[in-house]
Short mmCIF file of C-alpha atoms and ligand atoms in Angstrom, two decimals:
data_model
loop_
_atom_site.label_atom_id
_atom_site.label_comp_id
_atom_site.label_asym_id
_atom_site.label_seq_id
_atom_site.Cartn_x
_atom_site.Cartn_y
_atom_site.Cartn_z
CA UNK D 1 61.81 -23.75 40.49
CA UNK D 2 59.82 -25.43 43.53
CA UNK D 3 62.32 -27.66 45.71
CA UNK D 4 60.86 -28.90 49.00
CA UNK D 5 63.16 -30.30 51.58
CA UNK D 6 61.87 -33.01 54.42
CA UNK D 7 58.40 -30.69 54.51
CA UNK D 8 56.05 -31.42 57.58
CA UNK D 9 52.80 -29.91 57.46
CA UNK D 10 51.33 -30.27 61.26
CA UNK D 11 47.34 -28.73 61.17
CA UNK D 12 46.07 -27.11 64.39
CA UNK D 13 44.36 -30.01 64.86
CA UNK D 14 47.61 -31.99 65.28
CA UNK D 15 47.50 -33.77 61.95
CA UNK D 16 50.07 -34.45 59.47
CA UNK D 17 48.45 -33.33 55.95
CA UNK D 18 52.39 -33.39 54.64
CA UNK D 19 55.15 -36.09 56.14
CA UNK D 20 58.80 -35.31 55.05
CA UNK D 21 58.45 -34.19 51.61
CA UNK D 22 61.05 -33.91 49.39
CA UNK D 23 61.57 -33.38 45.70
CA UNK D 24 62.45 -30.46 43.18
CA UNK D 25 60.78 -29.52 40.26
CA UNK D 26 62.96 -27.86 37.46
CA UNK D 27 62.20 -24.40 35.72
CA UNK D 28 59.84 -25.14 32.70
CA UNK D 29 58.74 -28.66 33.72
CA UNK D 30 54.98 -29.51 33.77
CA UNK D 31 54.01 -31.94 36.55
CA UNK D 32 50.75 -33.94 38.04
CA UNK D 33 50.52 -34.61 41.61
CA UNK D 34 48.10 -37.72 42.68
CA UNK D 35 47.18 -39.76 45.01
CA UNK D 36 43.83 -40.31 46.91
CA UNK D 37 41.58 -38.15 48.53
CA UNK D 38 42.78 -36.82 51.58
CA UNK D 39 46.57 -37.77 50.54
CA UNK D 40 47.66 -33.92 50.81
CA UNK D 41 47.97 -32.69 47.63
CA UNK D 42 45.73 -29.74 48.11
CA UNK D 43 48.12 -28.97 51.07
CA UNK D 44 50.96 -29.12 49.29
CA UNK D 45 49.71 -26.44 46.51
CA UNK D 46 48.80 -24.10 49.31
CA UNK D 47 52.54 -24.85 50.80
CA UNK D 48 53.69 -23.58 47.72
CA UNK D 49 51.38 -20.57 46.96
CA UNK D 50 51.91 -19.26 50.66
CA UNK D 51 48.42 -20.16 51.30
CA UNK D 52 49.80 -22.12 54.46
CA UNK D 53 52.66 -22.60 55.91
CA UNK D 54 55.10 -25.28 56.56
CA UNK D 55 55.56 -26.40 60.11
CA UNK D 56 59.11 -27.97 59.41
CA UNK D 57 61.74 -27.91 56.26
CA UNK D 58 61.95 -25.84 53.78
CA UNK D 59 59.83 -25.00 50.83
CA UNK D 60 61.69 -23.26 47.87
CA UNK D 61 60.06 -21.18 44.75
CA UNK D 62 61.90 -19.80 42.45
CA UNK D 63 65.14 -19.46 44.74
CA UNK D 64 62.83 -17.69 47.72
CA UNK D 65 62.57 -19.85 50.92
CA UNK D 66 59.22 -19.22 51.71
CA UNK D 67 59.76 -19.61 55.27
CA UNK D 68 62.17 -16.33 55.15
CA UNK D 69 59.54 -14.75 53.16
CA UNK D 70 58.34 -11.59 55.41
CA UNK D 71 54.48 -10.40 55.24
CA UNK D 72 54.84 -7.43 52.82
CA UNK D 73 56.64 -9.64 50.50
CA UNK D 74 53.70 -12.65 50.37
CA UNK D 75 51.13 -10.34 47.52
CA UNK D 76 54.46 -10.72 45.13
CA UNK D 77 54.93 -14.00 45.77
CA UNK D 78 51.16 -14.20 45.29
CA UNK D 79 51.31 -12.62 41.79
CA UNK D 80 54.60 -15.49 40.77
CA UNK D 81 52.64 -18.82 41.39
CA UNK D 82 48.89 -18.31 39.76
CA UNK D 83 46.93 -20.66 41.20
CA UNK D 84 43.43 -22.58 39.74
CA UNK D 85 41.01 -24.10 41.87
CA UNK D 86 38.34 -26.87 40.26
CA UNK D 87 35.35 -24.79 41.96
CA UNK D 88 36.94 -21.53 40.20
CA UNK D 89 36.28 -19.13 42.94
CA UNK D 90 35.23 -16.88 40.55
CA UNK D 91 32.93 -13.61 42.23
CA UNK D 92 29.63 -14.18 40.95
CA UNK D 93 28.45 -10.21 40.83
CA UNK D 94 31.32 -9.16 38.45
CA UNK D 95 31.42 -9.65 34.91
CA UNK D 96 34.47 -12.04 33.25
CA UNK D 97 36.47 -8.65 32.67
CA UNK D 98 36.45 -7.43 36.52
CA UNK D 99 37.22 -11.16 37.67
CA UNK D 100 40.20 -11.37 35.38
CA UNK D 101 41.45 -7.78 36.07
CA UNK D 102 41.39 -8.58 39.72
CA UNK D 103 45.10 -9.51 40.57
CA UNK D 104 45.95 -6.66 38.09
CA UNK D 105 44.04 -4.11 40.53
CA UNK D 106 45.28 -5.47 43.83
CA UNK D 107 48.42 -4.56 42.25
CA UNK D 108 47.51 -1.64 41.23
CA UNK D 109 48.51 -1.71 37.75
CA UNK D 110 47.34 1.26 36.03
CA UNK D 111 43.57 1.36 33.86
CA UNK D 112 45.14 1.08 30.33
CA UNK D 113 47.68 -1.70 30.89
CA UNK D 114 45.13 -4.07 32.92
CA UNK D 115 42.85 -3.35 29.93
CA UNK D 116 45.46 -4.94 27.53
CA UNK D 117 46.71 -7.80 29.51
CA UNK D 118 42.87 -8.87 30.28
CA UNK D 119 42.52 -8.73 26.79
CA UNK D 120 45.58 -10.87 26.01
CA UNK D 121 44.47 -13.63 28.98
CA UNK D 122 41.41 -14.10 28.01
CA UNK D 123 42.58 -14.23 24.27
CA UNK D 124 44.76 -16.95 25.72
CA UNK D 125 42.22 -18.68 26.51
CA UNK D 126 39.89 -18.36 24.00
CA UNK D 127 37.16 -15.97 26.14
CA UNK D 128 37.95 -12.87 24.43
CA UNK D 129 34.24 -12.45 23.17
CA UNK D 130 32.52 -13.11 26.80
CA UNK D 131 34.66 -9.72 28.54
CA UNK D 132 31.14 -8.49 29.45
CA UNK D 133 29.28 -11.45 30.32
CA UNK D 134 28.50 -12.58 33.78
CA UNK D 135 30.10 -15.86 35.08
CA UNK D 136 26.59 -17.21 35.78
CA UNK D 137 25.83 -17.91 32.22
CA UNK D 138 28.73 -19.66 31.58
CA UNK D 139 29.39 -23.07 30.95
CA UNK D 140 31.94 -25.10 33.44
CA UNK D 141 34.46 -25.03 31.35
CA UNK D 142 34.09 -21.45 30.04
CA UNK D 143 34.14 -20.47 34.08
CA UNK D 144 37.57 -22.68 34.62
CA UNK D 145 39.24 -21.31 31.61
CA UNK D 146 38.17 -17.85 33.25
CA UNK D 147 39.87 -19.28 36.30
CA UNK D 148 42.67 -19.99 34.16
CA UNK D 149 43.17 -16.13 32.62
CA UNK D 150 42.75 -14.45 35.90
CA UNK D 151 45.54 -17.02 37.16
CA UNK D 152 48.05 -16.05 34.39
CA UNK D 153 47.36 -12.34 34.12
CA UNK D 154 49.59 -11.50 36.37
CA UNK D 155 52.41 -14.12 33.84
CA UNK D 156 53.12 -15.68 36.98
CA UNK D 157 56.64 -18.17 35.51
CA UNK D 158 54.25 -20.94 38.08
CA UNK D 159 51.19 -22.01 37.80
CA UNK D 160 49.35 -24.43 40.13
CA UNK D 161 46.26 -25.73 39.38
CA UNK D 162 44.23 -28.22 42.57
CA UNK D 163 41.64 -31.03 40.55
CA UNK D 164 40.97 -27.92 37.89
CA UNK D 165 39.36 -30.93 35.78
CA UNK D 166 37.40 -32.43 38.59
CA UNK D 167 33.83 -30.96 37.06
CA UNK D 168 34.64 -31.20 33.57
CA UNK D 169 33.83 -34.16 30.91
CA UNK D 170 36.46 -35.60 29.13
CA UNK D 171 36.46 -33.26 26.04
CA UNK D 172 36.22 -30.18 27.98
CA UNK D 173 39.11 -31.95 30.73
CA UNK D 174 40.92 -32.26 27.20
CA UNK D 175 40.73 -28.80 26.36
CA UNK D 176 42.41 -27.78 29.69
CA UNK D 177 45.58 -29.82 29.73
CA UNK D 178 45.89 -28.47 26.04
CA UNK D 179 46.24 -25.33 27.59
CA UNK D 180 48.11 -25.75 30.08
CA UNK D 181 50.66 -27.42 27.42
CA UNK D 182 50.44 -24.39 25.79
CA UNK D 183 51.55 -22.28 28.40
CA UNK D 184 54.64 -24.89 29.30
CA UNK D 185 55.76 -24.60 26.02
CA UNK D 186 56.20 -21.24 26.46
CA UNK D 187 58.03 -22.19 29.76
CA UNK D 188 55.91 -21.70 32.70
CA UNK D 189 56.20 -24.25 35.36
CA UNK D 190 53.22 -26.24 35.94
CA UNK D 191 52.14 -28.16 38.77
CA UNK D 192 49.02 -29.90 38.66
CA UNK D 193 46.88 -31.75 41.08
CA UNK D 194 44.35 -34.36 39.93
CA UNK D 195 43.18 -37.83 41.10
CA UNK D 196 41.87 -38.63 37.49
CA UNK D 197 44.61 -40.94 36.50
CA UNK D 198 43.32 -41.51 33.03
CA UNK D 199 44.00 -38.60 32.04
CA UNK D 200 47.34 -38.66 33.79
CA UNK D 201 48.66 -41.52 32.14
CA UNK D 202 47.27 -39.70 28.92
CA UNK D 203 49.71 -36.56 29.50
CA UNK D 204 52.88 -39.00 30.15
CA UNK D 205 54.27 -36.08 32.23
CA UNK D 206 56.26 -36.45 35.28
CA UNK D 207 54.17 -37.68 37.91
CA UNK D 208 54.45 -37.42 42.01
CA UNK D 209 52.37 -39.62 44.21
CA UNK D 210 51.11 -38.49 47.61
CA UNK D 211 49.94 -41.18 49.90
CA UNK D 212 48.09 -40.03 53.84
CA UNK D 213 50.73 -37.03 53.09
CA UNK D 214 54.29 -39.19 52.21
CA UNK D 215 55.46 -38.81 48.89
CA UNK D 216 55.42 -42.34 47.80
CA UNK D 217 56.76 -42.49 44.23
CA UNK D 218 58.27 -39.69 41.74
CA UNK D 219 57.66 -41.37 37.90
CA UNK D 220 59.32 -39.95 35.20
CA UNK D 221 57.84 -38.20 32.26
CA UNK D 222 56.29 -41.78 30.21
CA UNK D 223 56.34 -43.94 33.15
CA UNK D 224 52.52 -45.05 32.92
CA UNK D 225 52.78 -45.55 29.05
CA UNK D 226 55.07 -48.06 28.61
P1 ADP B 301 43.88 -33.89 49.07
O1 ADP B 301 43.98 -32.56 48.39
O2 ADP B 301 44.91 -34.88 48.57
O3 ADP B 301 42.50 -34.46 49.05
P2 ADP B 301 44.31 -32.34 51.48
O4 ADP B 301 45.64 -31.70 51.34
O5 ADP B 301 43.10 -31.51 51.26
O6 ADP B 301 44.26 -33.68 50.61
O7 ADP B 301 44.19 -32.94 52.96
C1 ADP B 301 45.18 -33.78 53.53
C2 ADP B 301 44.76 -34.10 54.95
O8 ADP B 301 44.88 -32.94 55.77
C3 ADP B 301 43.32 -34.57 55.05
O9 ADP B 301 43.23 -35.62 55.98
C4 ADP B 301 42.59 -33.34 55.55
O10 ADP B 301 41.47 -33.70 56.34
C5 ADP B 301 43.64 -32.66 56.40
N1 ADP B 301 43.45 -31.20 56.40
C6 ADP B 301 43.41 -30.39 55.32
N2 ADP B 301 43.23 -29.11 55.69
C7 ADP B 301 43.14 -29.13 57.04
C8 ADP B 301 42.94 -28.11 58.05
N3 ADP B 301 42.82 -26.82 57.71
N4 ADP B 301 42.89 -28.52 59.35
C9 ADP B 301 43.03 -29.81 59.67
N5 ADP B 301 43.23 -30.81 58.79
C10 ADP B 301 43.27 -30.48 57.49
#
């Protein structure tokens, strides 16, 4: 489902965020990506939601090589991988509703039908009761798990999710990965960035390690708990 092959990411700048990355992730498989702060794993989710691009090899998502990909076809693309960011870059003036609607709308989906599958995201994640409410007065975790429907209203088959625990206690951090398990089971492709490796080793999912932008290790599902 995402298959890089030798991936350089050169900034502007001249730096290397990514160094010859290579690796595949199957359809269905739920991942964490780690390593420290600066190691590239933000740059390697916005590789794979055409956020950026890759300066050499090839990055692959669901059999597109994104490199190929022209201009008109990056909103689809866009609307395949959801993506969740830790500070949930949610618009502040709208209420939960408009924030969640707002891939729907870009795509111009018609009044009814965005109506419904709001509804049934923010069901999904438990919100269904806060439609009206502004972001403001919700709590951190209520505002990520908004983060969370708006990224799947769209039923993207990948999600990608950069440090969406990174503000959150450990129950509420909890509460996350449980729904992001919930959404694998049903076979969407996660790929999750964190540096929290408690709660990595917790998850005993596959695990990829990023190192000043190499990919230094690829641990099977269980590695950390035996
Ligand atoms: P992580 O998410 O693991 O903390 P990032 O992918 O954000 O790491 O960054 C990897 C490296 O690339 C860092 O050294 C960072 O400073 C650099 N970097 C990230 N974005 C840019 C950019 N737009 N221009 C130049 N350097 C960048």
């Amino acid at each position: 489902m995402i298959r890089y092959e030798q991936v350089t990411k050169r900034y502007p700048s001249g730096y290397e965020g990514l160094k010859d990355v290579s690796f595949h992730i199957e359809p269905g498989e739920m991942v964490f990506l780690t390593g420290p702060s600066g190691a590239g794993k933000s740059t390697l989710l916005k590789l794979t939601g055409l956020l950026e691009r890759c300066t050499r090899g090839q990055v692959i998502v669901d059999n597109r090589n994104l490199a190929q990909m022209r201009p008109s076809e990056i909103p689809y693309h866009r609307r395949k991988v959801g993506m969740i960011f830790q500070d949930h870059r949610l618009l502040h003036d709208r209420p939960v509703f408009d924030n969640v609607a707002l891939p729907l709308v870009v795509a111009g989906v018609g009044r009814e039908e965005i109506g419904r599958r709001v509804r049934a995201a923010l069901d999904q994640v438990g919100l269904l009761k806060k439609e009206r409410s502004m972001p403001i007065t919700l709590s951190g975790g209520e505002q990520q798990r908004v983060g969370i429907a708006r990224a799947v209203v769209t039923r993207p088959p990948v999600l990608l999710a950069d440090e969406p625990t990174g503000n959150l206690d450990p129950r509420l951090s909890a509460e996350i990965m449980k729904l992001f398990e919930r959404f694998n089971q049903v076979g969407v492709t996660l790929l999750i960035a964190s540096h929290d490796v408690s709660l990595i080793r917790r998850m005993g999912k596959r695990i990829l390690v990023l190192d000043q932008g190499a990919l230094t290790h690829d641990l099977p599902p269980g590695a950390l708990n035996r």
